C-alpha cells in the first residue's frame, strides 16, 4: 500500500459526513437571514467564510483522528499491556487523561465561554485544569478496572450518588456547568485515542473481554469532570460564605465602635 493511499484512504467518507453535518446548519442560517436576521452583506459573508473554514477544519481534524489517533492508541495500548509490570498503566493513564483533556478543543470552547459569562470570576485556566484532572482520574480508574477486573457499577453508582449530594451544595450555575463539562469532556480526542487504547489493552490482558472491559472508559470520562467541577463549585461557595461572614463581622465591630 502506497503512502498516498494510507494518508488519503477513507478521506471521501470523512468529507461526506462533515458536509452532511454542516449543510443543514448553513441552510437554516441562510434561510433565517433572508427571513429574519437581514444582516449586512459584509457580516453575512464573514459568517459564511467561518462556516467554510469550520468545514475544512473538521475534515482535516477528523481524518487526522482516523489515520493517526486511533492506530496510535491501539499500538500504545498493546505495548503497555504486554509489559511485565503493567500496573504502571494507572499513573500513565492519569497523565495521558490529563494531557488529552487539556488538548480537547470542545473543553477550551466551554471554559472560555464560562469565563466570559461569569465576568472573569471563574478563570478559564482553573476550570480547564479541574476538568482535565477529572479526565485523568477517569482514565486512571479505567486502567485499574482493566487490570483488576472490577465491574463498572462500582464506579458509576457511587459516583452519581456523590454527584447528587454535591449538586445540592453548590450554586445552580456550577451544577449546570458541571453536566455540560461532562458532555464536552467526551469529545473526539478522548473518544478516539483513550477508547482505542483501552480496548486494545483489554484484548491483550488474559481473562479480559474488549467488549465488556474495554468499553466504559467514556462513561467514566463523562462522570469525573462533573464531580471535579462540583468540587470546585463547593470550594467557591465555601470561600464566598467565609468572605461574607468576615465582612459581616467587620461591619458589626465597626458599629460597636
Short mmCIF file of C-alpha atoms in Angstrom, two decimals:
data_model
loop_
_atom_site.label_atom_id
_atom_site.label_comp_id
_atom_site.label_asym_id
_atom_site.label_seq_id
_atom_site.Cartn_x
_atom_site.Cartn_y
_atom_site.Cartn_z
CA UNK A 1 0.00 0.00 0.00
CA UNK A 2 1.49 3.34 -1.06
CA UNK A 3 1.94 6.27 1.29
CA UNK A 4 -0.64 8.34 -0.62
CA UNK A 5 -3.22 5.56 -0.22
CA UNK A 6 -2.51 5.32 3.51
CA UNK A 7 -2.86 9.09 4.00
CA UNK A 8 -5.98 9.66 1.88
CA UNK A 9 -7.74 6.32 2.41
CA UNK A 10 -11.29 6.96 3.58
CA UNK A 11 -10.95 10.72 3.04
CA UNK A 12 -14.08 10.89 0.89
CA UNK A 13 -16.17 9.32 3.67
CA UNK A 14 -15.00 11.98 6.14
CA UNK A 15 -15.82 14.72 3.63
CA UNK A 16 -19.30 13.30 3.09
CA UNK A 17 -20.03 13.01 6.82
CA UNK A 18 -18.83 16.54 7.58
CA UNK A 19 -20.80 18.04 4.71
CA UNK A 20 -23.94 16.19 5.85
CA UNK A 21 -23.44 17.62 9.35
CA UNK A 22 -22.63 21.21 8.31
CA UNK A 23 -25.02 21.69 5.37
CA UNK A 24 -28.31 21.73 7.38
CA UNK A 25 -26.86 24.34 9.77
CA UNK A 26 -25.73 26.54 6.86
CA UNK A 27 -29.11 26.13 5.14
CA UNK A 28 -31.04 27.13 8.27
CA UNK A 29 -28.76 30.13 8.79
CA UNK A 30 -29.20 31.33 5.18
CA UNK A 31 -33.00 30.95 5.35
CA UNK A 32 -33.21 32.74 8.71
CA UNK A 33 -31.03 35.54 7.39
CA UNK A 34 -33.41 36.20 4.50
CA UNK A 35 -36.50 35.84 6.69
CA UNK A 36 -35.46 37.49 9.95
CA UNK A 37 -31.80 38.40 10.54
CA UNK A 38 -31.25 40.53 7.40
CA UNK A 39 -27.54 41.01 8.09
CA UNK A 40 -25.34 43.29 6.05
CA UNK A 41 -23.50 41.66 3.15
CA UNK A 42 -20.16 42.08 4.88
CA UNK A 43 -21.28 40.34 8.07
CA UNK A 44 -23.15 37.64 6.14
CA UNK A 45 -20.13 36.68 4.03
CA UNK A 46 -17.87 36.83 7.08
CA UNK A 47 -20.06 34.19 8.76
CA UNK A 48 -20.15 32.12 5.58
CA UNK A 49 -16.36 32.28 5.49
CA UNK A 50 -16.39 30.98 9.06
CA UNK A 51 -18.60 28.06 8.01
CA UNK A 52 -16.16 27.27 5.19
CA UNK A 53 -13.14 27.32 7.49
CA UNK A 54 -15.02 25.20 10.04
CA UNK A 55 -15.83 22.63 7.35
CA UNK A 56 -12.22 22.36 6.20
CA UNK A 57 -11.00 22.23 9.79
CA UNK A 58 -13.41 19.44 10.74
CA UNK A 59 -12.49 17.41 7.67
CA UNK A 60 -8.77 17.63 8.38
CA UNK A 61 -9.20 17.05 12.11
CA UNK A 62 -11.48 14.01 11.81
CA UNK A 63 -9.34 12.50 9.06
CA UNK A 64 -6.25 13.00 11.22
CA UNK A 65 -8.04 11.28 14.09
CA UNK A 66 -8.93 8.35 11.82
CA UNK A 67 -5.43 7.78 10.42
CA UNK A 68 -3.38 8.76 13.47
CA UNK A 69 -5.07 8.82 16.87
CA UNK A 70 -6.91 5.51 16.64
CA UNK A 71 -3.90 3.47 15.36
CA UNK A 72 -1.55 5.15 17.87
CA UNK A 73 -3.96 4.41 20.73
CA UNK A 74 -4.22 0.77 19.67
CA UNK A 75 -0.45 0.36 19.32
CA UNK A 76 0.26 2.11 22.62
CA UNK A 77 -2.34 0.02 24.44
CA UNK A 78 -0.86 -3.23 23.10
CA UNK A 79 2.68 -2.19 24.04
CA UNK A 80 1.74 -1.11 27.57
CA UNK A 81 -0.41 -4.17 28.28
CA UNK A 82 2.41 -6.51 27.25
CA UNK A 83 4.77 -5.04 29.86
CA UNK A 84 5.67 -7.27 32.80
CA UNK A 85 4.77 -4.63 35.42
CA UNK A 86 1.64 -3.36 33.71
CA UNK A 87 0.33 -1.60 36.84
CA UNK A 88 2.26 1.38 35.52
CA UNK A 89 -0.86 1.82 33.36
CA UNK A 90 -2.60 3.53 36.30
CA UNK A 91 -0.23 6.54 36.70
CA UNK A 92 0.27 6.67 32.94
CA UNK A 93 -3.49 6.73 32.47
CA UNK A 94 -3.72 9.64 34.91
CA UNK A 95 -1.09 11.58 32.96
CA UNK A 96 -2.45 10.77 29.50
CA UNK A 97 -6.01 11.56 30.53
CA UNK A 98 -4.94 14.94 31.87
CA UNK A 99 -2.99 15.79 28.69
CA UNK A 100 -5.78 14.62 26.38
CA UNK A 101 -8.33 16.65 28.35
CA UNK A 102 -6.05 19.68 28.25
CA UNK A 103 -5.92 19.39 24.44
CA UNK A 104 -9.64 18.72 23.88
CA UNK A 105 -10.99 21.54 21.64
CA UNK A 106 -14.56 21.35 22.98
CA UNK A 107 -13.34 21.90 26.56
CA UNK A 108 -11.40 25.00 25.50
CA UNK A 109 -14.56 26.45 23.95
CA UNK A 110 -16.57 25.63 27.07
CA UNK A 111 -14.17 27.16 29.62
CA UNK A 112 -13.73 30.30 27.52
CA UNK A 113 -17.49 30.84 27.42
CA UNK A 114 -17.72 30.26 31.17
CA UNK A 115 -15.05 32.88 31.84
CA UNK A 116 -16.82 35.40 29.57
CA UNK A 117 -20.28 34.81 31.06
CA UNK A 118 -19.02 34.88 34.65
CA UNK A 119 -17.19 38.16 34.08
CA UNK A 120 -13.84 36.58 34.88
CA UNK A 121 -14.96 35.23 38.26
CA UNK A 122 -14.28 31.67 37.08
CA UNK A 123 -10.94 31.66 35.29
CA UNK A 124 -10.74 29.52 32.17
CA UNK A 125 -7.32 28.10 33.11
CA UNK A 126 -8.58 26.99 36.52
CA UNK A 127 -11.66 25.31 35.07
CA UNK A 128 -9.62 23.71 32.27
CA UNK A 129 -7.20 22.24 34.81
CA UNK A 130 -10.05 20.97 37.00
CA UNK A 131 -11.81 19.25 34.08
CA UNK A 132 -8.51 17.79 32.83
CA UNK A 133 -7.77 16.40 36.29
CA UNK A 134 -11.20 14.78 36.27
CA UNK A 135 -10.47 13.14 32.91
CA UNK A 136 -7.08 11.95 34.18
CA UNK A 137 -8.74 10.35 37.22
CA UNK A 138 -11.30 8.68 34.93
CA UNK A 139 -8.61 7.14 32.73
CA UNK A 140 -6.60 6.01 35.77
CA UNK A 141 -9.70 4.33 37.25
CA UNK A 142 -10.38 2.70 33.88
CA UNK A 143 -6.85 1.27 33.80
CA UNK A 144 -7.32 -0.02 37.36
CA UNK A 145 -10.63 -1.60 36.35
CA UNK A 146 -8.98 -3.29 33.36
CA UNK A 147 -6.18 -4.74 35.47
CA UNK A 148 -8.28 -5.79 38.47
CA UNK A 149 -11.49 -6.76 36.67
CA UNK A 150 -13.88 -4.52 38.62
CA UNK A 151 -17.41 -4.02 37.39
CA UNK A 152 -18.24 -0.57 36.03
CA UNK A 153 -21.11 -0.34 38.52
CA UNK A 154 -18.65 0.04 41.42
CA UNK A 155 -17.60 3.39 39.96
CA UNK A 156 -20.74 4.71 38.29
CA UNK A 157 -23.32 4.16 41.05
CA UNK A 158 -21.32 5.75 43.93
CA UNK A 159 -20.08 8.44 41.55
CA UNK A 160 -23.54 9.62 40.53
CA UNK A 161 -24.79 9.39 44.14
CA UNK A 162 -21.93 11.74 45.04
CA UNK A 163 -22.92 13.99 42.12
CA UNK A 164 -26.46 14.37 43.51
CA UNK A 165 -25.12 15.05 47.01
CA UNK A 166 -22.65 17.70 45.84
CA UNK A 167 -25.21 19.13 43.43
CA UNK A 168 -27.37 20.24 46.36
CA UNK A 169 -24.44 22.03 47.99
CA UNK A 170 -23.29 24.23 45.11
CA UNK A 171 -24.78 27.15 43.21
CA UNK A 172 -27.09 26.37 40.29
CA UNK A 173 -24.53 27.84 37.90
CA UNK A 174 -21.93 25.25 38.86
CA UNK A 175 -24.50 22.44 38.73
CA UNK A 176 -25.45 23.27 35.13
CA UNK A 177 -21.83 23.88 34.17
CA UNK A 178 -20.73 20.56 35.67
CA UNK A 179 -23.03 18.47 33.49
CA UNK A 180 -22.00 20.42 30.39
CA UNK A 181 -18.36 19.78 31.26
CA UNK A 182 -19.12 16.08 31.48
CA UNK A 183 -20.57 16.23 27.98
CA UNK A 184 -17.77 18.17 26.31
CA UNK A 185 -15.12 16.04 28.02
CA UNK A 186 -16.14 13.06 25.90
CA UNK A 187 -15.03 14.80 22.72
CA UNK A 188 -13.14 13.38 19.73
CA UNK A 189 -9.77 13.29 21.50
CA UNK A 190 -10.99 11.14 24.39
CA UNK A 191 -13.40 9.04 22.34
CA UNK A 192 -10.73 8.06 19.83
CA UNK A 193 -7.32 7.88 21.48
CA UNK A 194 -8.30 6.80 25.02
CA UNK A 195 -11.10 4.45 23.95
CA UNK A 196 -8.99 2.68 21.30
CA UNK A 197 -6.17 2.33 23.83
CA UNK A 198 -8.50 0.82 26.47
CA UNK A 199 -10.00 -1.68 24.01
CA UNK A 200 -6.50 -2.70 22.87
CA UNK A 201 -5.34 -3.17 26.48
CA UNK A 202 -8.39 -5.33 27.28
CA UNK A 203 -7.65 -7.55 24.27
CA UNK A 204 -4.07 -8.11 25.50
CA UNK A 205 -4.82 -8.97 29.14
CA UNK A 206 -5.77 -12.57 29.83
CA UNK A 207 -9.30 -13.00 31.11
CA UNK A 208 -10.49 -9.60 29.90
CA UNK A 209 -13.03 -9.00 27.15
CA UNK A 210 -12.61 -5.98 24.84
CA UNK A 211 -16.41 -5.69 24.60
CA UNK A 212 -17.10 -5.89 28.35
CA UNK A 213 -13.94 -4.48 29.94
CA UNK A 214 -12.55 -2.32 27.13
CA UNK A 215 -15.61 -0.13 26.81
CA UNK A 216 -16.87 2.01 29.69
CA UNK A 217 -13.97 4.45 29.79
CA UNK A 218 -16.09 7.12 28.05
CA UNK A 219 -18.78 6.70 30.74
CA UNK A 220 -16.19 7.39 33.43
CA UNK A 221 -14.82 10.35 31.47
CA UNK A 222 -18.35 11.76 31.39
CA UNK A 223 -18.68 11.33 35.18
CA UNK A 224 -15.44 12.55 36.75
CA UNK A 225 -15.40 16.08 35.22
CA UNK A 226 -18.87 16.56 36.71
CA UNK A 227 -17.50 15.63 40.13
CA UNK A 228 -14.39 17.78 39.78
CA UNK A 229 -16.44 20.80 38.65
CA UNK A 230 -18.89 20.34 41.53
CA UNK A 231 -15.94 20.11 43.93
CA UNK A 232 -14.65 23.41 42.52
CA UNK A 233 -18.12 24.91 42.96
CA UNK A 234 -18.20 23.74 46.58
CA UNK A 235 -14.82 25.38 47.21
CA UNK A 236 -16.05 28.63 45.62
CA UNK A 237 -19.20 28.57 47.77
CA UNK A 238 -17.24 27.98 50.99
CA UNK A 239 -14.90 30.85 50.13
CA UNK A 240 -17.87 33.12 49.43
CA UNK A 241 -19.56 32.16 52.71
CA UNK A 242 -16.30 32.78 54.61
CA UNK A 243 -15.92 36.17 52.93
CA UNK A 244 -19.50 37.17 53.81
CA UNK A 245 -19.01 36.11 57.44
CA UNK A 246 -15.79 38.10 57.72
CA UNK A 247 -17.48 41.10 56.10
CA UNK A 248 -20.45 40.85 58.46
CA UNK A 249 -18.17 40.51 61.50
CA UNK A 250 -16.20 43.57 60.38
CA UNK A 251 -19.38 45.60 59.97
CA UNK A 252 -20.63 44.55 63.42
CA UNK A 253 -17.31 45.52 65.02
CA UNK A 254 -17.42 48.94 63.34
CA UNK A 255 -21.00 49.51 64.55
CA UNK A 256 -19.96 48.70 68.12
CA UNK A 257 -17.22 51.31 67.91
#
